[in-house]
Coordinates of C-alpha atoms (C1' of nucleotides) in Angstrom, one line a residue:
Chain A
M265 CA 246.0 269.7 172.5
M266 CA 244.1 268.1 170.2
R267 CA 240.4 267.7 169.5
V268 CA 238.1 265.4 168.8
E269 CA 234.2 264.9 168.6
P270 CA 233.2 263.8 171.6
A271 CA 232.2 259.7 171.9
A272 CA 228.8 260.5 171.5
E273 CA 226.0 258.1 171.8
K274 CA 226.6 255.4 174.6
P275 CA 223.7 252.0 174.7
A276 CA 223.1 251.1 178.3
D277 CA 222.5 247.8 176.8
E278 CA 226.2 246.9 175.1
G279 CA 227.5 243.9 176.7
A280 CA 231.8 243.5 177.1
R281 CA 231.8 243.0 172.7
G282 CA 230.1 245.9 172.1
R283 CA 231.5 247.8 174.2
F284 CA 234.7 247.1 173.1
E285 CA 234.0 247.2 169.1
R286 CA 232.5 250.7 169.9
I287 CA 236.4 252.5 171.6
Y288 CA 237.8 249.9 168.5
Q289 CA 235.9 251.7 165.6
I290 CA 235.5 254.9 167.2
L291 CA 239.8 254.8 167.7
R292 CA 240.2 253.2 164.3
T293 CA 238.7 256.1 162.7
R294 CA 239.9 258.8 164.4
I295 CA 243.7 257.4 163.8
C296 CA 242.1 257.2 160.2
L297 CA 240.9 260.4 159.9
L298 CA 244.0 262.2 161.5
D299 CA 242.1 263.1 164.5
Y300 CA 245.2 260.9 166.3
E301 CA 248.7 262.0 164.3
P302 CA 250.6 259.6 163.4
G303 CA 253.5 260.1 166.6
S304 CA 251.1 261.2 168.1
R305 CA 251.2 259.9 172.0
L306 CA 247.4 258.7 173.5
R307 CA 247.0 257.9 176.6
E308 CA 245.5 255.0 177.9
E309 CA 244.2 257.1 181.0
D310 CA 242.4 260.2 179.0
L311 CA 240.7 257.4 176.6
A312 CA 239.6 255.7 179.9
D313 CA 237.9 258.8 181.8
E314 CA 236.8 259.4 178.0
F315 CA 234.7 256.2 177.7
G316 CA 233.9 256.2 180.8
V317 CA 235.6 252.7 182.2
S318 CA 239.1 252.1 183.7
R319 CA 242.3 251.9 181.7
T320 CA 241.5 247.6 181.4
P321 CA 239.0 247.5 178.6
V322 CA 241.0 250.4 176.8
R323 CA 244.3 248.2 176.4
R324 CA 242.0 245.6 175.3
V325 CA 241.2 247.7 172.7
L326 CA 244.1 249.5 172.2
V327 CA 246.6 245.2 172.0
K328 CA 244.2 244.8 169.0
L329 CA 245.3 248.1 167.3
E330 CA 248.9 247.3 167.4
A331 CA 248.5 243.7 166.0
E332 CA 246.9 245.6 162.7
G333 CA 249.9 247.7 163.1
L334 CA 247.8 251.2 164.1
L335 CA 250.2 251.6 167.2
R336 CA 253.1 251.2 168.3
S337 CA 252.4 250.8 172.7
M338 CA 256.4 251.2 174.4
H339 CA 256.6 250.3 178.5
G340 CA 257.3 253.8 179.9
V341 CA 257.0 255.7 177.1
G342 CA 253.6 255.6 175.8
T343 CA 251.0 254.8 173.5
I344 CA 252.1 256.3 169.7
V345 CA 250.5 256.1 167.0
T346 CA 252.4 255.1 164.1
D347 CA 254.1 256.4 161.1
I348 CA 255.5 254.9 158.3
D349 CA 257.7 256.0 155.6
V350 CA 257.1 256.0 151.9
S351 CA 259.2 253.1 150.9
E352 CA 256.8 251.2 153.0
L353 CA 253.6 252.7 151.3
A354 CA 254.6 251.9 148.4
Q355 CA 254.5 248.1 149.6
V356 CA 251.2 248.1 150.9
Y357 CA 249.9 250.3 147.7
E358 CA 251.9 247.4 145.6
L359 CA 249.7 245.1 147.9
R360 CA 246.5 246.6 147.8
V361 CA 246.8 247.0 144.2
E362 CA 246.5 243.9 143.6
L363 CA 244.1 242.7 146.2
A364 CA 241.4 244.6 144.5
E365 CA 241.0 243.0 141.3
L366 CA 241.7 239.9 143.3
V367 CA 237.7 241.5 144.9
G368 CA 236.9 241.0 141.1
K369 CA 237.8 237.9 140.7
L370 CA 237.7 235.4 143.3
S371 CA 233.6 234.5 144.8
P372 CA 232.1 237.4 143.2
A373 CA 229.2 238.2 145.5
I374 CA 225.6 237.7 144.4
I375 CA 224.3 241.2 142.8
D376 CA 220.5 242.3 143.5
E377 CA 218.7 245.0 143.4
A378 CA 219.2 246.4 146.8
L379 CA 223.0 246.1 146.2
V380 CA 223.1 247.7 142.8
A381 CA 220.8 250.7 145.5
Q382 CA 223.7 251.3 147.8
F383 CA 226.1 252.0 144.9
R384 CA 223.7 254.3 143.1
D385 CA 223.2 256.0 146.8
I386 CA 227.0 256.8 147.1
R387 CA 227.5 257.5 143.3
A388 CA 224.6 260.3 143.7
R389 CA 225.8 261.8 147.4
C390 CA 229.5 262.0 145.8
D391 CA 227.9 264.2 143.0
R392 CA 226.6 266.3 145.1
L393 CA 229.6 266.5 148.0
V394 CA 232.8 267.1 145.4
A395 CA 231.9 271.1 144.5
M396 CA 232.4 270.8 149.0
R397 CA 236.2 270.3 148.7
D398 CA 236.5 269.2 152.7
P399 CA 239.1 266.5 152.9
R400 CA 237.5 265.1 156.4
L401 CA 234.3 264.8 154.2
F402 CA 236.5 263.3 151.7
S403 CA 238.2 260.5 154.0
Q404 CA 235.1 259.8 155.2
I405 CA 232.9 258.8 151.9
N406 CA 236.2 257.6 150.2
M407 CA 236.0 254.9 153.5
E408 CA 232.3 254.2 152.8
F409 CA 233.0 253.3 149.2
F410 CA 235.5 251.8 150.2
H411 CA 234.0 248.8 152.4
L412 CA 230.9 249.1 149.3
F413 CA 233.3 247.9 147.8
T414 CA 234.9 244.2 149.2
T415 CA 231.1 243.5 149.4
L416 CA 231.4 242.6 145.9
T417 CA 233.3 239.5 147.0
T418 CA 231.6 236.8 149.2
N419 CA 235.6 236.1 150.7
E420 CA 236.1 236.8 154.1
P421 CA 239.5 237.0 154.1
L422 CA 240.2 239.2 151.7
R423 CA 237.6 241.3 152.6
E424 CA 239.2 242.0 156.2
I425 CA 242.9 241.9 154.4
S426 CA 242.1 244.4 152.1
E427 CA 240.0 246.6 155.4
R428 CA 243.6 246.1 157.0
L429 CA 245.3 246.9 154.3
Y430 CA 243.3 250.2 153.8
Y431 CA 242.8 251.6 156.7
Q432 CA 246.8 251.7 157.0
T433 CA 247.4 253.5 154.1
T434 CA 244.4 256.2 154.0
R435 CA 245.4 258.2 156.9
I436 CA 249.7 258.3 155.5
W437 CA 247.4 259.1 152.3
L438 CA 245.8 262.0 153.6
K439 CA 248.6 263.4 155.7
T440 CA 251.4 263.1 152.9
A441 CA 248.3 265.0 150.8
A442 CA 247.9 267.6 153.7
R443 CA 251.3 268.6 153.7
L444 CA 251.4 269.6 150.0
S445 CA 251.2 273.3 148.8
S446 CA 249.3 272.5 145.8
F447 CA 246.9 270.5 148.5
D448 CA 243.8 272.3 147.8
E449 CA 243.6 271.6 144.0
L450 CA 244.9 268.4 144.7
L451 CA 242.5 267.5 146.8
Q452 CA 239.5 268.8 144.4
N453 CA 241.3 266.8 141.3
E454 CA 241.2 263.5 143.4
F455 CA 237.7 264.2 144.1
V456 CA 236.7 264.5 140.7
I457 CA 238.7 261.4 140.0
F458 CA 237.2 259.6 142.7
Q459 CA 233.9 260.6 141.2
R460 CA 234.4 258.8 138.1
E461 CA 236.3 256.1 140.4
V462 CA 232.4 255.8 141.8
A463 CA 230.9 256.2 138.2
D464 CA 232.4 254.0 136.5
I465 CA 232.3 251.3 139.2
T466 CA 228.6 251.5 140.0
E467 CA 227.5 251.3 136.2
A468 CA 230.3 247.9 136.2
V469 CA 228.3 246.6 138.6
E470 CA 225.0 247.1 137.5
H471 CA 226.5 244.9 134.3
G472 CA 227.1 242.3 136.9
D473 CA 230.8 243.1 135.7
L474 CA 232.6 241.9 138.6
A475 CA 236.5 242.3 137.2
A476 CA 235.6 244.9 135.0
A477 CA 234.8 246.7 138.6
G478 CA 238.0 245.1 140.3
H479 CA 240.3 245.9 137.0
V480 CA 238.8 249.4 137.5
R481 CA 239.4 250.2 141.0
R482 CA 243.0 248.8 140.9
A483 CA 243.8 251.0 138.0
H484 CA 242.4 254.2 140.7
I485 CA 244.5 252.8 143.6
A486 CA 247.7 252.8 141.4
M487 CA 246.9 255.7 140.1
S488 CA 246.6 258.2 143.2
F489 CA 249.6 256.2 144.2
S490 CA 251.1 257.6 141.8
R491 CA 249.7 261.0 141.8
I492 CA 250.4 261.7 145.1
R493 CA 254.0 260.2 144.7
R494 CA 254.6 262.6 142.3
A495 CA 253.5 265.8 143.5
A496 CA 255.6 264.4 146.6
K497 CA 258.8 265.1 144.2
P498 CA 259.6 268.9 144.6
A499 CA 258.4 268.1 148.7
T500 CA 256.9 271.4 149.0
I501 CA 255.5 271.8 153.2
R502 CA 253.7 273.6 154.0
T503 CA 253.2 274.3 157.6
H504 CA 249.9 274.9 159.6
L505 CA 247.9 273.7 157.6
K506 CA 247.2 271.1 160.3
T507 CA 244.6 273.6 161.5
Q508 CA 242.0 272.6 159.0
Y509 CA 241.8 269.7 160.8
S510 CA 242.5 270.7 164.2
E511 CA 240.7 274.5 165.5
D512 CA 243.5 275.2 168.2
Chain B
M243 CA 243.1 216.4 179.4
M244 CA 245.6 217.8 176.8
R245 CA 249.0 216.8 176.7
V246 CA 251.7 219.6 176.3
E247 CA 255.2 220.0 175.8
P248 CA 256.0 221.9 178.8
A249 CA 257.9 225.6 178.1
A250 CA 261.2 225.2 178.4
E251 CA 263.7 227.2 179.1
K252 CA 262.5 231.0 179.3
P253 CA 265.8 233.8 179.9
A254 CA 265.1 235.9 183.0
D255 CA 266.3 239.3 181.8
E256 CA 263.7 239.5 179.4
G257 CA 261.6 242.2 179.3
A258 CA 257.9 242.6 179.0
R259 CA 257.7 242.6 175.1
G260 CA 259.7 239.1 175.0
R261 CA 258.0 237.6 177.5
F262 CA 254.4 239.3 175.9
E263 CA 256.2 237.7 172.2
R264 CA 257.5 233.9 173.3
I265 CA 254.5 233.2 174.9
Y266 CA 252.7 234.0 171.9
Q267 CA 254.8 232.1 169.8
I268 CA 254.3 228.9 171.4
L269 CA 251.2 229.4 171.9
R270 CA 250.7 229.9 168.4
T271 CA 252.6 227.0 167.7
R272 CA 250.6 224.6 169.7
I273 CA 247.6 226.1 167.8
C274 CA 248.5 224.9 164.7
L275 CA 250.0 221.6 165.8
L276 CA 247.1 220.7 167.5
D277 CA 248.1 220.5 170.6
Y278 CA 245.3 222.9 171.2
E279 CA 242.9 220.8 168.5
P280 CA 239.8 223.0 167.3
G281 CA 236.9 223.1 170.0
S282 CA 238.8 222.5 173.0
R283 CA 238.8 225.2 175.6
L284 CA 241.8 227.2 177.2
R285 CA 242.1 228.4 180.9
E286 CA 243.1 231.8 181.5
E287 CA 244.8 230.8 184.7
D288 CA 246.2 227.3 183.5
L289 CA 248.1 229.0 180.9
A290 CA 249.2 231.8 183.6
D291 CA 250.2 229.6 186.2
E292 CA 252.6 227.5 183.2
F293 CA 254.3 231.0 182.2
G294 CA 254.5 231.8 186.1
V295 CA 252.3 235.1 185.7
S296 CA 249.1 236.6 186.4
R297 CA 246.8 236.7 183.9
T298 CA 246.6 240.3 182.6
P299 CA 249.2 239.5 180.1
V300 CA 248.3 236.1 179.4
R301 CA 245.0 237.8 178.1
R302 CA 247.2 240.4 176.2
V303 CA 248.4 237.4 174.6
L304 CA 245.2 235.8 173.9
V305 CA 243.1 239.0 172.2
K306 CA 245.9 238.9 169.9
L307 CA 245.5 235.5 169.0
E308 CA 241.4 236.0 168.8
A309 CA 242.3 239.4 166.4
E310 CA 244.2 236.5 164.0
G311 CA 240.7 234.5 163.9
L312 CA 242.9 231.7 166.4
L313 CA 240.7 231.6 169.4
R314 CA 237.2 233.7 170.8
S315 CA 237.0 234.4 174.1
M316 CA 233.4 234.6 175.5
H317 CA 232.3 235.9 178.8
G318 CA 231.4 233.4 181.2
V319 CA 232.1 230.5 178.8
G320 CA 235.5 230.2 178.4
T321 CA 238.4 230.9 175.3
I322 CA 237.7 228.1 172.3
V323 CA 240.3 227.2 169.2
T324 CA 238.2 227.8 166.6
D325 CA 237.3 226.0 164.1
I326 CA 236.2 226.8 160.5
D327 CA 234.4 224.9 157.7
V328 CA 235.5 223.6 154.3
S329 CA 233.9 226.1 152.5
E330 CA 235.7 228.8 154.6
L331 CA 238.9 227.5 154.5
A332 CA 238.6 227.2 151.2
Q333 CA 238.3 231.3 151.0
V334 CA 241.5 231.4 152.9
Y335 CA 243.1 228.8 150.6
E336 CA 242.0 230.5 147.6
L337 CA 243.2 233.8 148.3
R338 CA 246.7 232.1 150.0
V339 CA 247.2 230.4 146.3
E340 CA 247.1 234.1 144.8
L341 CA 249.3 235.4 147.8
A342 CA 251.9 232.6 146.9
E343 CA 252.0 234.1 143.0
L344 CA 252.6 237.4 144.4
V345 CA 255.4 235.9 146.6
G346 CA 257.4 235.9 143.2
K347 CA 256.4 238.9 142.1
L348 CA 256.0 241.8 144.1
S349 CA 259.2 243.0 145.8
P350 CA 262.0 240.4 145.5
A351 CA 264.3 240.0 147.5
I352 CA 268.2 239.9 146.8
I353 CA 269.0 236.1 146.0
D354 CA 272.6 236.0 148.1
E355 CA 274.8 232.3 149.0
A356 CA 273.6 232.5 152.5
L357 CA 269.5 232.0 151.2
V358 CA 270.4 229.7 148.8
A359 CA 271.9 227.8 151.4
Q360 CA 269.3 227.9 153.7
F361 CA 267.8 226.3 151.2
R362 CA 269.3 223.5 150.7
D363 CA 269.7 223.2 154.2
I364 CA 266.5 222.5 154.1
R365 CA 266.0 220.7 151.3
A366 CA 268.3 218.1 152.9
R367 CA 267.5 218.1 155.7
C368 CA 263.3 216.1 154.0
D369 CA 265.1 214.5 152.2
R370 CA 266.0 212.8 155.3
L371 CA 263.3 213.4 157.1
V372 CA 260.9 211.4 153.9
A373 CA 260.5 208.5 155.1
M374 CA 259.4 209.1 159.3
R375 CA 256.0 210.1 158.5
D376 CA 255.5 211.6 161.3
P377 CA 252.9 214.3 161.2
R378 CA 254.5 216.2 163.6
L379 CA 258.1 216.0 161.7
F380 CA 256.1 217.1 158.6
S381 CA 253.7 219.9 160.1
Q382 CA 257.2 221.6 161.6
I383 CA 259.8 221.1 158.9
N384 CA 256.7 222.4 156.2
M385 CA 256.7 225.5 158.7
E386 CA 260.2 226.1 158.4
F387 CA 259.9 225.8 154.7
F388 CA 256.8 228.1 155.1
H389 CA 258.5 231.1 156.5
L390 CA 261.8 230.8 154.0
F391 CA 259.8 230.9 151.0
T392 CA 258.4 234.6 152.1
T393 CA 261.7 235.6 152.3
L394 CA 261.8 236.1 149.0
T395 CA 259.8 239.0 149.2
T396 CA 261.2 242.3 150.5
N397 CA 257.1 243.4 150.8
E398 CA 256.0 243.1 154.7
P399 CA 253.0 243.7 154.2
L400 CA 253.0 240.3 151.6
R401 CA 254.8 239.0 154.7
E402 CA 253.1 239.5 157.0
I403 CA 248.8 238.2 155.5
S404 CA 250.7 235.8 154.0
E405 CA 251.8 234.4 157.7
R406 CA 248.4 234.7 158.7
L407 CA 246.7 232.8 156.0
Y408 CA 249.2 229.8 156.2
Y409 CA 248.9 230.0 160.3
Q410 CA 245.1 229.5 159.9
T411 CA 245.0 226.6 157.3
T412 CA 248.0 224.4 158.6
R413 CA 246.6 223.1 160.9
I414 CA 243.4 222.8 159.9
W415 CA 244.4 220.6 156.3
L416 CA 246.0 218.5 159.2
K417 CA 243.1 218.0 161.3
T418 CA 241.1 217.0 158.0
A419 CA 243.8 214.7 156.9
A420 CA 244.2 213.2 160.6
R421 CA 240.7 212.6 160.1
L422 CA 241.2 210.4 157.1
S423 CA 241.1 206.5 156.7
S424 CA 243.7 206.5 153.8
F425 CA 245.7 209.2 156.6
D426 CA 249.3 206.7 156.8
E427 CA 249.4 206.6 152.8
L428 CA 248.0 210.1 152.4
L429 CA 251.2 211.6 155.0
Q430 CA 253.8 209.2 152.9
N431 CA 251.9 210.9 149.7
E432 CA 252.2 214.3 150.6
F433 CA 255.6 213.9 151.8
V434 CA 256.6 212.8 149.0
I435 CA 255.0 215.8 147.1
F436 CA 256.8 217.8 149.3
Q437 CA 259.8 217.3 149.0
R438 CA 259.5 217.4 145.1
E439 CA 257.9 220.9 145.9
V440 CA 261.0 222.0 148.2
A441 CA 263.2 220.6 145.5
D442 CA 261.8 222.9 142.1
I443 CA 261.5 226.4 144.2
T444 CA 265.2 225.7 145.7
E445 CA 266.4 225.2 142.2
A446 CA 264.4 228.4 140.7
V447 CA 266.0 230.4 143.7
E448 CA 269.3 229.0 142.6
H449 CA 268.5 230.1 139.2
G450 CA 266.9 233.6 141.4
D451 CA 264.4 232.3 139.0
L452 CA 261.7 234.2 142.0
A453 CA 258.6 233.9 139.8
A454 CA 259.1 230.4 138.5
A455 CA 259.2 230.1 142.2
G456 CA 256.1 231.9 143.0
H457 CA 253.9 229.4 139.8
V458 CA 255.5 226.8 141.8
R459 CA 254.6 226.8 145.2
R460 CA 251.0 228.4 143.3
A461 CA 250.7 225.2 142.2
H462 CA 251.3 223.2 144.7
I463 CA 249.3 225.0 147.2
A464 CA 246.2 224.7 144.9
M465 CA 246.8 221.2 144.6
S466 CA 247.8 220.5 147.7
F467 CA 244.0 221.4 149.1
S468 CA 242.0 219.2 146.2
R469 CA 243.7 216.5 146.8
I470 CA 242.6 216.9 150.9
R471 CA 239.3 218.0 149.6
R472 CA 239.0 214.6 147.0
A473 CA 240.5 212.5 150.0
A474 CA 238.0 213.6 152.3
K475 CA 234.7 213.3 150.1
P476 CA 233.9 209.6 151.2
A477 CA 234.0 211.5 154.8
T478 CA 235.5 208.3 156.2
I479 CA 236.2 208.9 159.6
R480 CA 238.6 207.1 161.3
T481 CA 237.9 207.7 164.8
H482 CA 240.2 207.4 168.7
L483 CA 242.7 208.5 165.6
K484 CA 244.0 211.1 167.9
T485 CA 246.1 208.6 169.7
Q486 CA 248.6 210.1 167.5
Y487 CA 248.8 213.0 169.4
S488 CA 248.2 212.7 172.4
E489 CA 249.8 209.5 174.8
D490 CA 246.2 209.0 177.3
Chain C
dC138 C1' 205.4 214.0 184.3
dA139 C1' 207.0 218.1 182.6
dT140 C1' 207.7 222.5 182.6
dT141 C1' 210.1 226.7 184.7
dC142 C1' 212.2 228.9 187.8
dT143 C1' 216.4 229.1 191.0
dT144 C1' 220.6 228.6 192.6
dG145 C1' 225.4 227.0 192.3
dT146 C1' 230.1 226.6 189.6
dG147 C1' 233.0 227.9 186.1
dT148 C1' 234.4 231.3 183.8
dT149 C1' 236.1 236.0 181.1
dG150 C1' 235.5 241.0 182.2
dT151 C1' 236.9 244.9 185.0
dG152 C1' 238.5 248.3 188.2
dC153 C1' 242.7 249.7 191.1
dA154 C1' 246.8 249.9 193.2
dC155 C1' 251.4 248.4 192.6
dA156 C1' 255.3 247.9 190.1
dA157 C1' 258.7 248.3 185.9
dC158 C1' 260.9 251.0 182.9
dA159 C1' 262.3 255.4 180.2
dT160 C1' 263.0 260.1 180.0
dC161 C1' 264.7 265.2 181.3
dA162 C1' 265.6 267.8 184.7
dT163 C1' 269.3 268.9 188.0
dG164 C1' 273.6 269.2 190.3
dG165 C1' 277.7 267.6 191.6
dG166 C1' 282.3 266.8 190.2
dA167 C1' 286.7 266.2 187.3
Chain D
dT198 C1' 282.9 273.7 180.7
dC199 C1' 281.6 269.3 180.2
dC200 C1' 280.2 264.9 181.6
dC201 C1' 277.9 261.5 184.2
dA202 C1' 275.3 260.1 188.0
dT203 C1' 270.9 260.3 190.5
dG204 C1' 266.5 261.4 191.3
dA205 C1' 262.0 262.7 190.3
dT206 C1' 258.1 262.7 187.4
dG207 C1' 254.7 260.1 183.5
dT208 C1' 254.1 256.4 181.4
dT209 C1' 252.4 251.6 180.8
dG210 C1' 252.9 246.5 182.4
dT211 C1' 251.7 243.4 186.6
dG212 C1' 248.9 240.6 190.1
dC213 C1' 245.1 240.2 192.8
dA214 C1' 240.2 240.4 194.2
dC215 C1' 235.6 241.2 192.5
dA216 C1' 232.2 242.1 189.3
dA217 C1' 229.6 240.3 185.4
dC218 C1' 228.1 236.7 182.5
dA219 C1' 226.3 231.8 180.9
dC220 C1' 225.1 226.6 181.9
dA221 C1' 223.7 223.4 184.0
dA222 C1' 221.1 220.9 187.6
dG223 C1' 217.8 221.1 190.6
dA224 C1' 213.7 222.5 193.3
dA225 C1' 209.5 224.3 192.8
dT226 C1' 205.3 224.2 190.4
dG227 C1' 201.4 223.4 187.3

DNA sequence: CATTCTTGTGTTGTGCACAACATCATGGGA
DNA sequence: TCCCATGATGTTGTGCACAACACAAGAATG
């Protein structure tokens, strides 16, 4: 069975909407961090028990996750985490590349000291974490940086869509990367490149040049995908690697 | 009370998924054709009665529509059709313009005779309908043409997103336009312009120039919004116009 | 008369029992 | 030995009763 960290604190004063949002965020994070691997099955009743509710509110969350393409429920079969092939992944990347550039072009946000400070903070933490080679840590800070990047535009639909596509791709990226025999070196390489990306974009933001930030981001997304695709060409699989993620 | 056309035929052999999809499509169409006006309230039980099911499957559809930004459910209050202001509308248009161009650039579909025939068919029907000045008819053929246009790309995520943004904007466009005192002339004008757009894009497709089709579409979306905004400037409201849509 | 509390009404949210469905194992027949 | 039917089992989907909640009208109070 899969192992995930427990649901942690549960605020007692949350309403129906808060509870919905909490469960939704948790499940989405688990899917994207491969706590639930693509193709694995989720049981509504298990989730209901874990969160201390009945199946009804859980189903509501699952419907939303299905609408976002992260899950697929089938009557009488189960709810499985979606898996996509490389051609679909290529399409999503193709689109993400364009949207990244648009973040720097459409409805720019006002850049104040607080925003710059956030970028500097992530940059500093990234510099500290680069030596740790922890894929989970990499995914988390990558996710955090992504959210910060999208705040560069005030175009809310653009942010929503970018977010959705991001969550669809990162887990597949991580899954593909984790299968490579050269995973350790690849991860280290990716971490260094990501460090440079954060540095470049932070400086672009400091100069108030959002278009530059968008172009840097665009280039890095495109290169990241082409690196993965090139590395995956020989299709050298290393089995039992998933022990890195679940201690069973 | 609002008047909507009855739910028509109900296939007896449809499974759970088919029923879900059917109800979803019907409700989305009603929202976008202003059968349900922005701000109006929907009752789960009414919908359940109409479709001959209980509230449970209806709620599932409502959750999906809420995830797409078309509805908003509030505990103890009701589920209301969302309404957005012009600034939000501007953001969505800003994005739709870019996506339209991308449809002509990313993962082009192969253009066969069947596809060209579909464009010619819509073009012919558009030529016939231009004189009728029926806003509902205009919306329907506009919607149909939109779907055809998105088939020019095989990039599935791009099609999904374009569709979602389209459904968010058309109803607001129609609502805004319908409030103008110059609505009749505006509609006639829009219909003629749309006719030209269909003609231009059809010819671009006939020549296999998808990039051109994308540029034409982009230009028309942008101009359409700027016309609406310009016309709405004086903010001349004509009340009781909604009688055009509900015969009460 | 103004203000605040209470209560009534209507809505969405939740829990639970059961139906519908898919899958697999099992056994009987050719 | 193979094939198909049939039942057992486990899952999601549905219906329904009730809880939680928001809002408005009216009563009680200053």
